[in-house]
Amino acid sequence: MLLLRLLAQYPVRCGKRYIRRLGSVPFQDDLDPLEDEAFGLEDFKHYEPTEQTRKQLKNIETAVSASDSVQEHVQPSGHRDLEAISKIRSPLAVVSKLSNPFLNLAIEDYIYNNMPFKNTQDKKATFNRLMFYVNSPCVVIGKNQNPWKEVNLPLLTSLRIPLVRRKSGGGTVVHDNGNVNFSFMTSKHQFDRFTFANVVVDSVNADKDSSAVKLKVNERGDIVTDVDSLKVSGSAYKVSKGKSYHHGTMLLNSRLDILGQLLHRDEEKLGVVDAMNSISSVKSKVANIGLSNETFIEIVTKGFGNMVTRDEELLENPKGPAESKKEVSEEEPSEIDSFNEMFNLSDFAQSSSTPVSTLSIPTFVIDSNVTLPQSIIDEAESLKKWGWIYGNTPKFAHTLTNEKFKFSIKFNVDKNAVIEGFELAFPEDDTGILSKEKIQSSFEYLDQVIQQGKDQAVGERLKYTGSGVAGFIINDMISDWIGESIDGTS
Amino acid sequence: MISSLLRAPKLASRFSASRYPSSRIIAARFNSADHKINTNSFVYKYLEEGPKTVKYTAEHEWLAVFKDDTAFVGITKYASDALGDATFIELPEVGVTVEAGESIGSVESVKSASEIYSPVAGEILAINQNLESSPGLINEDPLGEAWIAQIKLSDPSVVESSEELLDVAEYDASLEDH
């Protein structure tokens, strides 16, 4: 029933897979004893959906039945057209209640692309946007990274945790229900790595009611704990025509033990990846700050409102904020109020006790009742494609060594993650359980397929997947080992 | 040095100067000499007499057009300074046809992933593969050895008629506004 109702909400392409992802936590059901043993992950089995997860699941259900307190923040009967909302000519906060990472990235992209300039001739300022979303567990790599190098792919495969490649630069992060993603969008002209990091830090530090850890911004622009300099947020940035965004993760109550394991690779088992020119992640010690997702979203939205107010005041009156306060408080809110009325937007900033001069930021909540434009669905689909997630990896080499069979194999992988060729190497004292000749002959067919592929279009060539490669290796033991080491498929 | 000064554009830094000490307000000075193609580079020497015309865009790309109606494209010194140390350059595919304003790649730096747009329509004839192994070239010689792509212009007349393409004086003046 729930499934049917949800499908009805998404008349456009919306497969079963999406529904499943919305409603399930990949950690909990997908383990078998073998995996526990192989990866020492007995703990995962006891993974319980957190309070947050339960809430989210409940939200999905209640959003469907439309009879829950969540609905207070959701537009009960008003305008639900994301297209119109995204073009609002005032600063805007957007909170996505969806948990599908591909969909959330696509929505973020859409809001970014539709963000209006204040002046269409002089594209130096935009009506800024702030978006929040919480993804179900997934691993997110930077635009120009190598997933074989950065991520424990066999572990992801066995836990059925999706791998996602975003369109901004930077390193690899792990998302789960205890991590809130924020995305601050502004003009290219106003791009600055520190501005919004400072807004986040100031908002969290100023929150008197909370027991959150005190934070600071380090010299790289990362948000870290004030005392121990532990990283609590990973940031990435994108600059395009006239616009820029700074998006980041915020570890509130994440499973840090799982986070660590997903990114840990044992090179003896999984091989050595020479990622060549790809961007490498900078490994940092991490910590949670301990706020609830809702509190974090509320206080940062408030901080965004304060920043917008300050900016407007300075635009109105460059000499200083004091004299212009009155003027702004009279003018701006009325403009915003009319938007609120028009679109039935809820208002986080206003509901909190804020100074009179603070602009109240209209907040649009995206839940399953909001019809998403087709272009968002299409973008989410293209973000899911193998050719983007894996295929966007720059040229690399992956060397696997097998102690039992006494040989190593180096795969040379070209652009688009197609196999260019491989080299076998045997130690001088050949004492493996198979003879050198036997091993070599088990790779003949694979070599043939790769050579034939060289005359073909990229799409026809052999992709660097575990199952793809393993399928052409004649010896089953070798085939299983290679498939398992590449990405856990065989 | 300039890159660190450019980190905060004027408007943003003015707002945040008192509150966010990490942003500084210092105006960067450029003059037209900064926008000249490096005469010792491959780009300049591509045909014997150097480029016929050099144009710039508001998105800080340069375009050096040659007699054979091909043009080299790159980013300006202003852009490369603003980006900071480049860590990865994404290049277009040879043989692909692009529209003016279409993305032909991106530069990832320690600060961001920034799109590069083609100033003109045409077919990508060649790409500068040196940038794949040495992204830092874009900081060292953005107007020469760090050219990004060579494009066969689909309409050579657009170089003179397009209002989007600025000459060196116009480009220089556009930077004054920053």
XYZ file of C-alpha atoms in Angstrom:
668
model
C 0.000 0.000 0.000
C 2.745 2.383 0.991
C 4.644 1.450 -2.117
C 1.697 2.077 -4.350
C 0.929 5.399 -2.807
C 4.511 6.488 -3.180
C 4.608 5.433 -6.775
C 1.506 7.417 -7.358
C 3.302 10.435 -5.938
C 6.063 9.959 -8.445
C 4.258 9.448 -11.683
C 7.492 9.858 -13.560
C 10.167 7.202 -13.837
C 10.593 5.916 -10.355
C 11.653 2.314 -10.143
C 11.326 -0.148 -7.365
C 14.931 0.421 -6.545
C 14.263 3.963 -5.553
C 11.420 2.992 -3.314
C 13.517 0.344 -1.652
C 16.288 2.799 -0.992
C 13.902 5.288 0.496
C 12.667 2.785 2.968
C 15.641 0.651 3.899
C 18.890 1.009 5.704
C 21.387 -0.986 3.695
C 23.390 -1.962 6.737
C 20.930 -4.061 8.537
C 19.752 -6.905 6.375
C 22.527 -7.545 3.957
C 25.145 -9.410 5.914
C 25.891 -13.080 5.977
C 28.270 -14.815 8.392
C 30.991 -15.140 5.771
C 31.203 -11.429 5.327
C 31.401 -10.927 9.049
C 34.360 -13.217 9.167
C 36.117 -11.820 6.137
C 35.881 -8.228 7.212
C 35.574 -8.470 10.970
C 32.264 -6.703 10.824
C 30.189 -8.695 13.264
C 29.211 -5.360 14.678
C 27.314 -4.379 11.571
C 24.809 -7.076 12.171
C 23.696 -5.339 15.283
C 23.220 -2.090 13.463
C 19.955 -0.693 14.568
C 18.239 2.107 12.757
C 18.946 5.209 14.794
C 16.229 7.386 16.190
C 16.832 9.583 13.169
C 16.378 6.725 10.718
C 13.179 5.646 12.404
C 11.956 9.193 12.230
C 12.804 9.433 8.557
C 11.066 6.213 7.784
C 8.119 7.441 9.748
C 8.221 10.713 7.882
C 7.975 8.892 4.615
C 5.000 6.934 5.828
C 3.264 9.866 7.379
C 3.985 12.140 4.489
C 2.033 9.634 2.493
C -0.853 9.501 4.915
C -0.504 13.264 5.462
C -1.411 13.245 9.106
C 1.702 13.877 11.126
C 3.301 16.725 12.951
C 5.999 16.836 10.260
C 3.304 18.327 8.152
C 3.514 21.506 10.145
C 6.661 22.319 8.289
C 5.311 21.048 5.040
C 2.995 23.010 2.872
C -0.342 21.360 3.599
C -2.305 22.547 0.636
C -0.216 25.173 -1.072
C 1.984 25.389 -4.053
C 4.281 22.429 -4.476
C 5.936 23.348 -7.665
C 9.658 23.064 -7.140
C 10.286 24.839 -10.408
C 8.510 27.993 -9.240
C 10.067 27.786 -5.780
C 13.568 27.458 -7.175
C 13.193 30.723 -9.061
C 12.018 32.828 -6.093
C 13.709 36.211 -6.105
C 14.700 36.216 -2.473
C 17.136 34.172 -0.410
C 15.751 30.696 0.182
C 16.426 27.632 2.309
C 15.481 24.188 1.020
C 15.306 21.090 3.203
C 15.032 17.771 1.401
C 13.409 15.022 3.446
C 14.286 12.489 0.773
C 17.161 10.162 1.544
C 18.199 8.912 -1.881
C 21.687 10.349 -2.481
C 21.346 10.476 -6.276
C 18.043 12.285 -6.047
C 19.342 14.731 -3.462
C 22.400 15.562 -5.572
C 20.152 16.066 -8.587
C 17.835 18.354 -6.599
C 20.842 20.323 -5.360
C 22.054 20.720 -8.922
C 18.616 21.847 -10.028
C 18.281 24.470 -7.308
C 21.784 25.678 -8.115
C 21.085 25.981 -11.829
C 17.811 27.816 -11.229
C 19.148 30.234 -8.621
C 18.376 33.712 -10.006
C 20.816 36.581 -10.370
C 19.786 39.822 -8.678
C 20.524 41.697 -11.842
C 20.376 39.905 -15.162
C 22.875 42.266 -16.788
C 25.407 42.425 -14.026
C 25.725 38.843 -12.811
C 27.666 39.550 -9.691
C 25.083 38.743 -7.050
C 22.481 36.025 -6.676
C 19.524 35.403 -4.417
C 21.466 32.935 -2.362
C 20.319 29.429 -1.532
C 20.971 27.108 1.340
C 20.003 23.461 1.018
C 20.076 20.619 3.542
C 19.738 16.893 2.948
C 20.397 13.674 4.811
C 21.305 10.663 2.697
C 20.829 7.023 3.521
C 24.253 5.371 3.987
C 26.496 5.845 0.955
C 30.074 6.680 0.047
C 30.606 9.834 -1.996
C 33.780 10.430 -4.006
C 34.976 13.694 -5.578
C 34.579 14.462 -9.259
C 38.142 13.522 -10.195
C 38.843 10.637 -7.860
C 39.581 6.948 -8.276
C 37.084 4.770 -6.370
C 39.343 1.673 -6.470
C 41.952 3.718 -4.640
C 39.749 5.634 -2.225
C 37.097 3.135 -1.238
C 36.899 -0.461 -0.035
C 34.747 -1.502 -2.994
C 34.350 -5.200 -2.044
C 33.008 -4.122 1.334
C 30.597 -1.643 -0.271
C 29.404 -4.363 -2.610
C 28.808 -6.865 0.179
C 26.981 -4.302 2.310
C 25.114 -2.974 -0.732
C 26.083 0.550 0.104
C 25.895 2.728 -3.001
C 28.937 4.521 -4.350
C 28.208 8.049 -5.552
C 30.377 10.438 -7.574
C 29.524 14.093 -7.040
C 30.217 16.962 -9.431
C 32.347 19.023 -7.104
C 36.009 18.484 -6.392
C 37.698 17.213 -3.275
C 37.928 13.933 -1.412
C 35.843 10.977 -0.306
C 33.225 11.174 2.448
C 30.774 8.715 3.992
C 27.165 9.725 4.513
C 24.653 8.172 6.871
C 21.581 9.225 8.788
C 23.640 10.960 11.438
C 25.272 13.268 8.913
C 23.623 16.395 7.553
C 24.753 17.804 4.222
C 24.549 21.533 3.666
C 24.973 23.391 0.401
C 25.475 27.138 0.298
C 24.961 28.616 -3.165
C 26.004 32.113 -4.164
C 27.490 34.021 -7.089
C 30.893 33.224 -8.547
C 31.876 36.735 -7.610
C 31.195 36.086 -3.950
C 32.830 32.674 -3.872
C 34.928 32.210 -0.808
C 35.774 28.997 1.006
C 35.696 30.533 4.450
C 32.499 32.590 4.471
C 30.015 29.803 4.968
C 32.302 27.637 7.092
C 32.364 30.573 9.484
C 28.580 30.875 9.393
C 28.262 27.187 10.355
C 30.836 27.456 13.132
C 29.373 30.668 14.557
C 25.849 29.226 14.472
C 26.845 26.047 16.299
C 29.008 27.851 18.826
C 26.325 30.433 19.557
C 23.666 27.816 20.265
C 23.268 28.113 24.027
C 20.820 25.280 24.544
C 22.954 22.617 23.023
C 25.779 20.546 24.338
C 27.437 20.562 20.944
C 31.207 20.487 20.744
C 32.785 23.918 20.155
C 34.109 24.343 16.636
C 36.565 26.423 14.623
C 37.606 26.849 10.998
C 41.185 25.797 10.227
C 43.512 27.349 7.666
C 42.292 25.000 4.905
C 38.715 26.110 5.453
C 37.762 22.833 7.163
C 35.482 22.844 10.177
C 37.217 21.130 13.104
C 36.682 20.785 16.850
C 38.090 23.716 18.747
C 40.121 21.728 21.261
C 41.426 18.657 19.377
C 41.167 19.873 15.768
C 39.208 16.753 14.817
C 37.441 17.098 11.492
C 33.643 17.238 11.724
C 32.874 18.423 8.217
C 34.219 17.765 4.731
C 33.799 20.550 2.196
C 33.827 20.671 -1.579
C 33.353 23.565 -3.953
C 32.181 24.094 -7.483
C 32.439 27.220 -9.584
C 30.576 27.583 -12.858
C 29.080 30.335 -14.977
C 28.436 33.241 -12.592
C 27.661 30.862 -9.732
C 29.404 28.852 -7.074
C 28.541 26.521 -4.283
C 30.167 25.337 -1.121
C 28.700 22.086 0.071
C 29.770 19.993 2.987
C 29.004 17.185 5.335
C 28.439 17.686 9.045
C 29.014 14.735 11.335
C 26.373 14.997 14.040
C 25.779 11.406 15.138
C 27.441 9.335 12.404
C 28.685 5.778 12.783
C 32.357 6.697 12.720
C 33.485 3.059 13.102
C 31.662 2.102 9.916
C 32.877 5.230 8.171
C 36.462 4.211 8.847
C 36.012 0.668 7.602
C 34.362 1.679 4.340
C 37.367 3.795 3.448
C 40.016 1.410 4.720
C 41.700 -0.795 2.100
C 44.062 -3.610 2.954
C 46.478 -3.403 0.022
C 47.690 -6.956 0.557
C 44.202 -8.258 -0.110
C 42.778 -5.684 -2.489
C 45.938 -4.766 -4.367
C 47.870 -1.575 -4.910
C 46.216 1.158 -6.983
C 48.436 3.644 -8.767
C 45.834 6.377 -9.226
C 48.276 8.576 -11.223
C 46.705 12.015 -11.656
C 43.513 11.489 -9.694
C 42.776 13.606 -6.673
C 43.755 11.844 -3.447
C 41.729 12.171 -0.287
C 43.391 13.682 2.740
C 42.827 11.309 5.647
C 41.748 13.063 8.826
C 40.657 12.027 12.274
C 36.970 12.715 12.637
C 34.439 13.371 15.382
C 30.703 13.900 15.816
C 29.416 17.160 17.236
C 26.349 15.592 18.835
C 23.533 17.922 17.749
C 20.295 16.536 16.387
C 19.770 16.900 12.647
C 16.785 19.188 13.202
C 18.640 21.507 15.575
C 21.605 21.785 13.227
C 19.371 22.646 10.284
C 17.476 25.205 12.328
C 20.464 27.051 13.750
C 22.392 27.136 10.470
C 19.309 28.402 8.636
C 19.181 31.149 11.248
C 22.870 31.901 10.672
C 22.196 32.088 6.939
C 19.384 34.560 7.653
C 21.719 36.703 9.736
C 24.328 36.676 6.996
C 21.804 37.655 4.329
C 20.579 40.488 6.537
C 24.098 41.759 7.042
C 24.804 41.607 3.331
C 21.614 43.464 2.485
C 22.364 46.119 5.088
C 25.797 46.691 3.694
C 24.403 46.925 0.202
C 21.828 49.430 1.357
C 24.211 51.343 3.508
C 27.895 50.609 2.964
C 28.935 52.870 5.846
C 27.774 50.513 8.514
C 24.914 48.310 9.571
C 23.678 50.373 12.511
C 21.963 53.162 10.628
C 20.267 50.991 8.070
C 18.745 48.480 10.445
C 15.383 50.068 10.643
C 14.975 50.483 6.963
C 15.773 46.860 6.235
C 13.520 45.465 8.905
C 10.639 47.354 7.472
C 11.212 46.578 3.846
C 12.615 43.132 3.419
C 10.391 40.968 5.597
C 7.325 42.247 3.851
C 8.754 41.150 0.548
C 9.550 37.756 1.999
C 6.183 37.488 3.669
C 4.459 37.824 0.378
C 6.551 34.945 -0.963
C 5.646 32.894 2.057
C 2.041 33.570 1.451
C 2.309 32.829 -2.219
C 4.113 29.548 -1.781
C 2.988 28.537 1.668
C 6.513 28.290 2.895
C 7.314 27.476 6.443
C 9.839 29.559 8.194
C 12.545 28.160 10.419
C 14.310 31.437 10.972
C 11.230 33.276 12.016
C 10.032 30.632 14.402
C 13.186 31.031 16.435
C 13.708 34.068 18.568
C 15.789 36.204 16.251
C 16.737 39.862 16.351
C 14.230 42.164 14.752
C 16.571 43.042 11.937
C 17.173 39.433 10.880
C 15.683 38.495 7.558
C 13.401 35.552 7.974
C 14.355 32.960 5.445
C 11.565 31.110 3.709
C 12.194 27.379 3.953
C 10.845 24.964 1.414
C 10.555 21.353 2.472
C 10.826 18.689 -0.194
C 9.115 15.477 0.803
C 7.451 12.769 -1.199
C 4.426 15.020 -1.776
C 6.461 17.393 -3.878
C 6.414 16.591 -7.555
C 9.930 16.634 -8.888
C 10.592 18.025 -12.365
C 11.515 15.381 -14.931
C 14.958 16.925 -15.350
C 15.768 16.055 -11.727
C 14.723 12.436 -12.242
C 16.821 12.290 -15.416
C 19.830 13.809 -13.684
C 19.523 11.338 -10.794
C 19.428 8.503 -13.338
C 22.555 9.762 -15.063
C 24.351 10.098 -11.717
C 23.611 6.384 -11.155
C 25.263 5.284 -14.396
C 28.407 3.168 -14.228
C 29.953 5.410 -16.860
C 29.841 8.361 -14.458
C 30.483 6.703 -11.080
C 33.346 4.502 -12.263
C 33.907 5.623 -15.848
C 34.902 9.161 -14.905
C 38.077 7.851 -13.262
C 41.305 9.067 -14.882
C 43.728 6.461 -16.219
C 45.198 4.184 -13.524
C 46.915 0.871 -12.783
C 45.894 -1.796 -10.273
C 48.340 -4.499 -9.204
C 47.071 -7.622 -7.446
C 49.383 -10.139 -5.851
C 48.395 -13.668 -4.909
C 50.628 -15.450 -2.392
C 49.009 -18.820 -2.944
C 49.433 -18.874 -6.728
C 52.714 -16.956 -6.571
C 52.108 -14.351 -9.219
C 50.913 -10.816 -9.593
C 48.823 -9.138 -12.263
C 48.864 -5.466 -13.156
C 45.800 -4.107 -14.932
C 46.321 -0.951 -16.945
C 43.015 0.863 -17.021
C 42.428 3.659 -19.513
C 40.083 6.653 -19.476
C 36.414 5.648 -19.157
C 37.611 2.765 -16.949
C 38.093 0.383 -19.878
C 40.897 -2.162 -19.690
C 43.891 -1.285 -21.813
C 45.834 -4.452 -20.988
C 47.438 -6.458 -18.224
C 50.858 -7.774 -17.287
C 51.596 -10.989 -15.390
C 54.666 -11.261 -13.176
C 56.100 -14.373 -11.543
C 58.746 -14.576 -8.830
C 62.072 -16.298 -9.652
C 61.439 -19.290 -7.428
C 58.151 -20.460 -8.846
C 56.621 -22.638 -6.156
C 52.902 -21.864 -6.399
C 50.217 -24.519 -6.469
C 49.761 -23.949 -10.209
C 52.473 -23.904 -12.843
C 53.369 -20.658 -14.564
C 52.063 -22.047 -17.857
C 48.706 -22.986 -16.364
C 48.283 -19.525 -14.927
C 49.272 -17.842 -18.184
C 46.896 -19.948 -20.203
C 43.990 -19.135 -17.902
C 44.374 -15.482 -18.970
C 44.563 -16.078 -22.735
C 40.881 -15.579 -23.364
C 40.815 -12.355 -21.318
C 43.724 -11.028 -23.346
C 41.945 -11.866 -26.583
C 38.807 -10.018 -25.520
C 40.828 -6.937 -24.513
C 42.779 -6.918 -27.802
C 39.610 -7.264 -29.879
C 38.045 -4.423 -27.944
C 40.765 -2.002 -29.024
C 39.175 -1.468 -32.416
C 35.760 -0.894 -30.876
C 34.001 2.156 -29.568
C 34.524 2.904 -25.873
C 31.113 1.506 -24.992
C 32.048 -1.861 -26.493
C 35.339 -2.257 -24.694
C 35.822 -4.348 -21.572
C 34.979 -2.359 -18.460
C 37.041 -2.712 -15.323
C 34.538 -4.579 -13.178
C 35.169 -7.656 -11.074
C 32.469 -9.714 -12.741
C 33.444 -8.486 -16.222
C 37.083 -9.473 -15.859
C 36.426 -12.671 -13.897
C 34.118 -13.962 -16.585
C 37.004 -14.292 -19.051
C 39.457 -16.017 -16.707
C 39.324 -19.764 -17.219
C 40.580 -20.905 -13.807
C 37.797 -20.554 -11.236
C 40.004 -19.970 -8.234
C 41.944 -17.208 -9.968
C 38.788 -15.781 -11.433
C 37.047 -15.559 -8.040
C 40.060 -13.983 -6.416
C 40.400 -11.299 -9.082
C 36.716 -10.460 -9.171
C 36.634 -10.220 -5.410
C 39.699 -7.976 -5.293
C 38.566 -5.566 -7.986
C 35.164 -4.713 -6.556
C 33.681 -7.730 -4.818
C 31.711 -8.964 -7.813
C 32.707 -12.178 -9.541
C 50.934 35.390 -3.655
C 48.271 36.972 -5.763
C 46.164 33.853 -5.466
C 45.750 34.278 -1.765
C 44.745 37.872 -2.237
C 42.183 36.917 -4.794
C 40.570 34.361 -2.600
C 37.930 36.738 -1.384
C 36.272 38.799 -4.083
C 35.761 42.376 -3.065
C 32.077 42.267 -2.277
C 32.183 39.170 -0.128
C 35.235 40.269 1.732
C 33.829 43.640 2.504
C 30.937 42.040 4.268
C 32.999 39.591 6.128
C 36.098 41.612 6.863
C 35.326 42.433 10.443
C 33.666 39.161 11.218
C 35.787 36.674 9.333
C 39.439 37.515 9.702
C 40.457 34.833 7.200
C 39.117 36.910 4.327
C 41.236 39.840 3.308
C 40.441 42.824 1.177
C 43.173 43.699 -1.207
C 42.491 44.665 -4.758
C 44.557 42.814 -7.324
C 46.164 44.917 -10.042
C 46.372 43.664 -13.578
C 47.494 45.332 -16.756
C 47.237 44.295 -20.363
C 50.749 42.845 -20.346
C 49.384 40.117 -18.074
C 46.989 38.997 -20.801
C 49.498 38.576 -23.646
C 50.135 35.156 -25.126
C 53.557 33.819 -24.178
C 55.601 34.296 -27.354
C 57.875 31.380 -26.503
C 55.039 28.908 -26.165
C 53.759 26.252 -28.530
C 50.609 28.298 -29.018
C 52.449 31.338 -30.339
C 54.674 29.262 -32.574
C 51.851 27.151 -33.989
C 51.942 29.049 -37.297
C 54.887 31.133 -38.316
C 53.524 34.593 -37.732
C 51.750 34.063 -34.404
C 48.004 34.380 -33.795
C 45.869 36.589 -36.028
C 43.602 37.729 -33.192
C 43.486 37.199 -29.456
C 40.174 37.545 -27.606
C 38.997 37.114 -24.019
C 35.728 36.245 -22.271
C 34.042 37.494 -19.132
C 34.533 33.968 -17.764
C 38.306 34.546 -18.061
C 39.116 32.361 -21.042
C 41.403 33.450 -23.865
C 41.137 32.546 -27.533
C 44.084 32.809 -29.944
C 42.834 32.600 -33.521
C 45.140 31.586 -36.387
C 45.021 32.049 -40.133
C 43.839 28.479 -40.645
C 40.619 29.255 -38.697
C 41.657 27.202 -35.744
C 41.952 28.701 -32.306
C 43.710 27.760 -29.107
C 41.763 28.176 -25.878
C 43.035 28.628 -22.365
C 42.330 30.489 -19.148
C 43.727 33.894 -18.240
C 46.270 34.685 -15.571
C 43.515 36.299 -13.551
C 41.609 32.997 -13.540
C 44.614 30.843 -12.798
C 45.620 33.089 -9.907
C 42.100 33.031 -8.515
C 41.954 29.234 -8.719
C 45.097 28.639 -6.733
C 47.247 25.548 -7.194
C 45.612 23.298 -9.768
C 45.490 19.630 -8.839
C 43.558 18.181 -11.783
C 42.584 19.369 -15.242
C 39.700 17.745 -17.038
C 40.037 18.004 -20.832
C 37.456 17.593 -23.598
C 37.443 14.669 -26.062
C 39.092 15.221 -29.435
C 36.557 15.163 -32.249
C 33.677 16.479 -30.188
C 31.745 19.489 -31.481
C 31.009 22.194 -28.923
C 28.787 25.265 -28.816
C 29.965 28.646 -27.599
C 29.544 28.733 -23.842
C 29.523 24.950 -23.507
C 31.762 23.383 -20.899
C 34.973 21.949 -22.348
C 36.527 20.839 -19.104
C 37.285 21.914 -15.604
C 40.122 22.790 -13.314
C 40.155 21.300 -9.850
C 42.335 23.227 -7.466
C 42.858 23.110 -3.751
C 39.900 25.444 -3.648
C 37.237 24.242 -6.069
C 36.221 22.507 -9.253
C 35.767 25.274 -11.835
C 34.235 24.808 -15.252
C 36.006 25.975 -18.408
C 33.749 27.168 -21.223
C 34.434 27.284 -24.923
C 34.412 30.890 -26.161
C 33.373 29.748 -29.654
C 31.562 26.973 -31.488
C 33.631 24.381 -33.276
C 35.255 20.978 -33.258
C 37.936 20.008 -30.753
C 41.013 19.254 -32.882
C 43.574 18.724 -30.156
C 43.903 18.773 -26.400
C 46.924 19.571 -24.296
C 47.719 16.245 -22.683
C 50.617 17.715 -20.752
C 48.007 19.157 -18.428
C 46.929 15.662 -17.404
C 50.282 14.849 -15.895
C 51.272 18.421 -14.964
C 48.191 20.372 -13.860
C 50.500 22.927 -12.230
C 51.345 24.230 -15.731
C 48.100 26.177 -15.610
C 49.484 28.264 -12.764
C 52.910 28.687 -14.359
C 52.034 29.575 -17.938
C 48.259 29.922 -18.388
C 48.627 31.999 -21.551
C 51.083 29.704 -23.274
C 52.120 26.144 -22.565
C 48.962 25.556 -20.535
C 46.608 25.953 -23.515
C 43.651 23.634 -23.032
C 42.305 22.805 -26.471
C 42.607 23.670 -30.132
C 39.277 24.249 -31.828
C 38.337 24.351 -35.512
C 35.978 27.337 -35.677
C 32.622 26.515 -37.198
C 32.085 30.198 -38.031
C 35.315 32.227 -38.156
C 33.446 35.525 -38.644
C 32.066 35.270 -35.123
C 35.470 36.198 -33.729
C 35.011 39.799 -34.857
C 31.225 40.056 -34.607
C 30.565 38.511 -31.193
C 29.972 40.906 -28.334
C 30.866 38.172 -25.888
C 34.462 38.166 -27.093
C 36.480 41.029 -25.632
C 39.695 42.546 -26.904
C 42.540 43.037 -24.497
C 41.517 46.579 -23.510
C 37.914 45.565 -22.891
C 39.003 42.551 -20.856
C 41.360 44.668 -18.857
C 38.570 47.154 -18.180
C 36.244 44.354 -17.083
C 38.762 43.397 -14.402
C 38.703 46.932 -13.041
C 35.129 46.310 -11.948
C 36.133 43.383 -9.810
